Amino acid sequence: MAEPAEKAAIAETEKEKDLRQFAITRSCNAAIAANDNSRPMVQAAFLINGAAASAVIAFLTKDNIDPIIFRAVPWALTFYAVGVVSSAITMYFMTEALDYWNVFWENIARGESKTIIDDQEKIANRWWLYVQLLFAVSIFWFFLGTATMACAIWRMPLHP
């Protein structure tokens, strides 16, 4: 019959095995969920800035455009372009964040030391913070470009 110390060691081994299996499953699920949810969010920010810029360019094909609009167009296009670039950078940062999170879960699955796991978690959290900030920046540039065009249209004189 096994002694209490042996039973505790066996139970700890089973617990470690279960934790490692959870970490492996969690790593796979996290990567899938991030691709399914976060990537379309960033792609949407990318597309709305690009589509808005395209709409402004298409608007320029109209006849008799007021000079106020002509002065606003370069600014709006610049703001939308910066929004597109920040969205593209966000996608890169998201990929990096996901890579760091995968390493975090791999470290747990491999039974690495708590220090290594905690350091990896800090790195992954930092990259994820960059993703969130850049996404907000991208939306801000869209808002600024749209506000620029709206203000220009607002300032146009009304023609009877």
CSV table of C-alpha atoms in Angstrom, one decimal:
chain,number,residue,atom,x,y,z
A,1,MET,CA,0.0,0.0,0.0
A,2,ALA,CA,1.3,3.4,-0.9
A,3,GLU,CA,2.3,5.8,1.8
A,4,PRO,CA,0.8,9.3,2.1
A,5,ALA,CA,3.9,11.0,0.7
A,6,GLU,CA,3.8,8.7,-2.3
A,7,LYS,CA,0.1,9.4,-2.8
A,8,ALA,CA,0.8,13.2,-2.6
A,9,ALA,CA,3.6,12.8,-5.2
A,10,ILE,CA,1.4,10.9,-7.6
A,11,ALA,CA,-1.5,13.4,-7.1
A,12,GLU,CA,1.0,16.3,-7.8
A,13,THR,CA,2.2,14.5,-11.0
A,14,GLU,CA,-1.4,14.1,-12.2
A,15,LYS,CA,-2.1,17.8,-11.4
A,16,GLU,CA,1.0,18.8,-13.4
A,17,LYS,CA,-0.1,16.6,-16.2
A,18,ASP,CA,-3.6,18.1,-16.2
A,19,LEU,CA,-2.1,21.6,-16.1
A,20,ARG,CA,0.1,20.9,-19.0
A,21,GLN,CA,-2.7,19.5,-21.0
A,22,PHE,CA,-4.8,22.6,-20.2
A,23,ALA,CA,-2.0,24.8,-21.3
A,24,ILE,CA,-1.7,23.1,-24.6
A,25,THR,CA,-5.4,23.2,-25.2
A,26,ARG,CA,-5.5,26.8,-24.1
A,27,SER,CA,-2.7,27.8,-26.4
A,28,CYS,CA,-4.5,26.3,-29.4
A,29,ASN,CA,-7.8,27.9,-28.4
A,30,ALA,CA,-6.3,31.3,-27.8
A,31,ALA,CA,-4.7,31.4,-31.2
A,32,ILE,CA,-7.9,30.4,-32.9
A,33,ALA,CA,-10.0,32.8,-30.9
A,34,ALA,CA,-7.6,35.7,-31.6
A,35,ASN,CA,-7.7,35.1,-35.3
A,36,ASP,CA,-11.4,34.7,-35.3
A,37,ASN,CA,-12.1,37.8,-33.3
A,38,SER,CA,-9.3,40.3,-33.2
A,39,ARG,CA,-8.0,40.1,-36.7
A,40,PRO,CA,-11.4,41.1,-38.3
A,41,MET,CA,-11.6,44.0,-35.9
A,42,VAL,CA,-8.2,45.4,-37.1
A,43,GLN,CA,-9.1,44.6,-40.7
A,44,ALA,CA,-12.2,46.6,-40.3
A,45,ALA,CA,-10.2,49.6,-39.1
A,46,PHE,CA,-7.9,49.2,-42.1
A,47,LEU,CA,-10.8,49.0,-44.5
A,48,ILE,CA,-12.9,51.9,-43.2
A,49,ASN,CA,-9.9,54.2,-43.5
A,50,GLY,CA,-9.1,53.0,-47.0
A,51,ALA,CA,-12.7,53.1,-48.0
A,52,ALA,CA,-13.1,56.6,-46.7
A,53,ALA,CA,-10.1,57.8,-48.6
A,54,SER,CA,-11.5,56.1,-51.7
A,55,ALA,CA,-14.8,57.9,-51.2
A,56,VAL,CA,-13.0,61.3,-50.9
A,57,ILE,CA,-11.1,60.6,-54.1
A,58,ALA,CA,-14.3,59.5,-55.9
A,59,PHE,CA,-16.0,62.8,-54.7
A,60,LEU,CA,-13.3,64.7,-56.5
A,61,THR,CA,-14.7,63.5,-59.9
A,62,LYS,CA,-17.8,65.7,-59.3
A,63,ASP,CA,-18.1,69.0,-61.3
A,64,ASN,CA,-18.0,72.4,-59.6
A,65,ILE,CA,-16.4,71.4,-56.3
A,66,ASP,CA,-16.2,74.3,-53.8
A,67,PRO,CA,-12.6,75.5,-53.0
A,68,ILE,CA,-13.3,74.8,-49.3
A,69,ILE,CA,-13.6,71.1,-50.1
A,70,PHE,CA,-10.4,71.2,-52.2
A,71,ARG,CA,-8.5,72.6,-49.2
A,72,ALA,CA,-9.9,69.9,-46.9
A,73,VAL,CA,-9.2,66.9,-49.2
A,74,PRO,CA,-5.4,66.7,-48.7
A,75,TRP,CA,-5.9,66.8,-44.9
A,76,ALA,CA,-8.6,64.2,-44.9
A,77,LEU,CA,-6.6,61.9,-47.2
A,78,THR,CA,-3.5,62.3,-45.0
A,79,PHE,CA,-5.6,61.4,-41.9
A,80,TYR,CA,-7.0,58.4,-43.6
A,81,ALA,CA,-3.6,57.3,-44.8
A,82,VAL,CA,-2.2,57.5,-41.3
A,83,GLY,CA,-5.2,55.4,-40.2
A,84,VAL,CA,-4.4,52.8,-42.8
A,85,VAL,CA,-0.7,52.7,-41.7
A,86,SER,CA,-1.6,52.5,-38.0
A,87,SER,CA,-4.0,49.6,-38.8
A,88,ALA,CA,-1.3,47.8,-40.7
A,89,ILE,CA,1.1,48.2,-37.8
A,90,THR,CA,-1.6,47.0,-35.5
A,91,MET,CA,-1.9,43.8,-37.5
A,92,TYR,CA,1.8,43.2,-37.1
A,93,PHE,CA,1.7,43.9,-33.4
A,94,MET,CA,-1.2,41.5,-33.0
A,95,THR,CA,0.7,38.7,-34.7
A,96,GLU,CA,3.7,39.4,-32.3
A,97,ALA,CA,1.4,39.5,-29.3
A,98,LEU,CA,-0.2,36.1,-30.3
A,99,ASP,CA,3.3,34.6,-30.8
A,100,TYR,CA,4.3,35.7,-27.3
A,101,TRP,CA,1.1,34.4,-25.8
A,102,ASN,CA,1.7,31.1,-27.5
A,103,VAL,CA,5.2,30.9,-26.0
A,104,PHE,CA,3.6,31.8,-22.6
A,105,TRP,CA,1.4,28.8,-22.8
A,106,GLU,CA,4.1,26.6,-24.2
A,107,ASN,CA,6.3,27.5,-21.2
A,108,ILE,CA,3.5,26.4,-18.9
A,109,ALA,CA,3.1,23.2,-20.8
A,110,ARG,CA,6.9,22.5,-20.6
A,111,GLY,CA,6.9,23.2,-16.9
A,112,GLU,CA,9.3,26.1,-17.1
A,113,SER,CA,10.0,28.1,-14.0
A,114,LYS,CA,7.5,30.7,-12.7
A,115,THR,CA,10.0,33.5,-13.4
A,116,ILE,CA,10.2,32.6,-17.1
A,117,ILE,CA,6.5,32.2,-17.4
A,118,ASP,CA,5.9,35.6,-15.6
A,119,ASP,CA,8.4,37.3,-17.8
A,120,GLN,CA,6.8,35.9,-20.9
A,121,GLU,CA,3.4,37.0,-19.7
A,122,LYS,CA,4.7,40.6,-19.2
A,123,ILE,CA,6.0,40.7,-22.7
A,124,ALA,CA,2.8,39.3,-24.2
A,125,ASN,CA,0.7,41.8,-22.2
A,126,ARG,CA,2.9,44.7,-23.4
A,127,TRP,CA,2.5,43.7,-27.1
A,128,TRP,CA,-1.3,43.3,-26.6
A,129,LEU,CA,-1.4,46.8,-25.0
A,130,TYR,CA,0.3,48.1,-28.2
A,131,VAL,CA,-2.4,46.4,-30.3
A,132,GLN,CA,-5.2,48.1,-28.3
A,133,LEU,CA,-3.6,51.5,-28.4
A,134,LEU,CA,-2.9,51.3,-32.1
A,135,PHE,CA,-6.4,50.2,-32.9
A,136,ALA,CA,-7.7,53.2,-31.0
A,137,VAL,CA,-5.2,55.4,-32.9
A,138,SER,CA,-6.5,54.0,-36.2
A,139,ILE,CA,-10.1,54.8,-35.3
A,140,PHE,CA,-9.0,58.3,-34.2
A,141,TRP,CA,-7.5,59.0,-37.6
A,142,PHE,CA,-10.7,57.9,-39.3
A,143,PHE,CA,-12.7,60.2,-37.0
A,144,LEU,CA,-10.3,63.1,-37.7
A,145,GLY,CA,-10.4,62.6,-41.5
A,146,THR,CA,-14.2,62.3,-41.5
A,147,ALA,CA,-14.5,65.4,-39.2
A,148,THR,CA,-12.3,67.3,-41.5
A,149,MET,CA,-14.5,66.6,-44.5
A,150,ALA,CA,-17.7,67.2,-42.5
A,151,CYS,CA,-16.4,70.6,-41.3
A,152,ALA,CA,-15.5,71.5,-44.9
A,153,ILE,CA,-19.0,70.5,-46.1
A,154,TRP,CA,-20.5,72.4,-43.2
A,155,ARG,CA,-18.6,75.6,-44.2
A,156,MET,CA,-19.7,75.4,-47.8
A,157,PRO,CA,-22.2,78.1,-48.8
A,158,LEU,CA,-25.7,76.9,-49.6
A,159,HIS,CA,-26.7,77.4,-53.2
A,160,PRO,CA,-30.3,78.1,-54.0
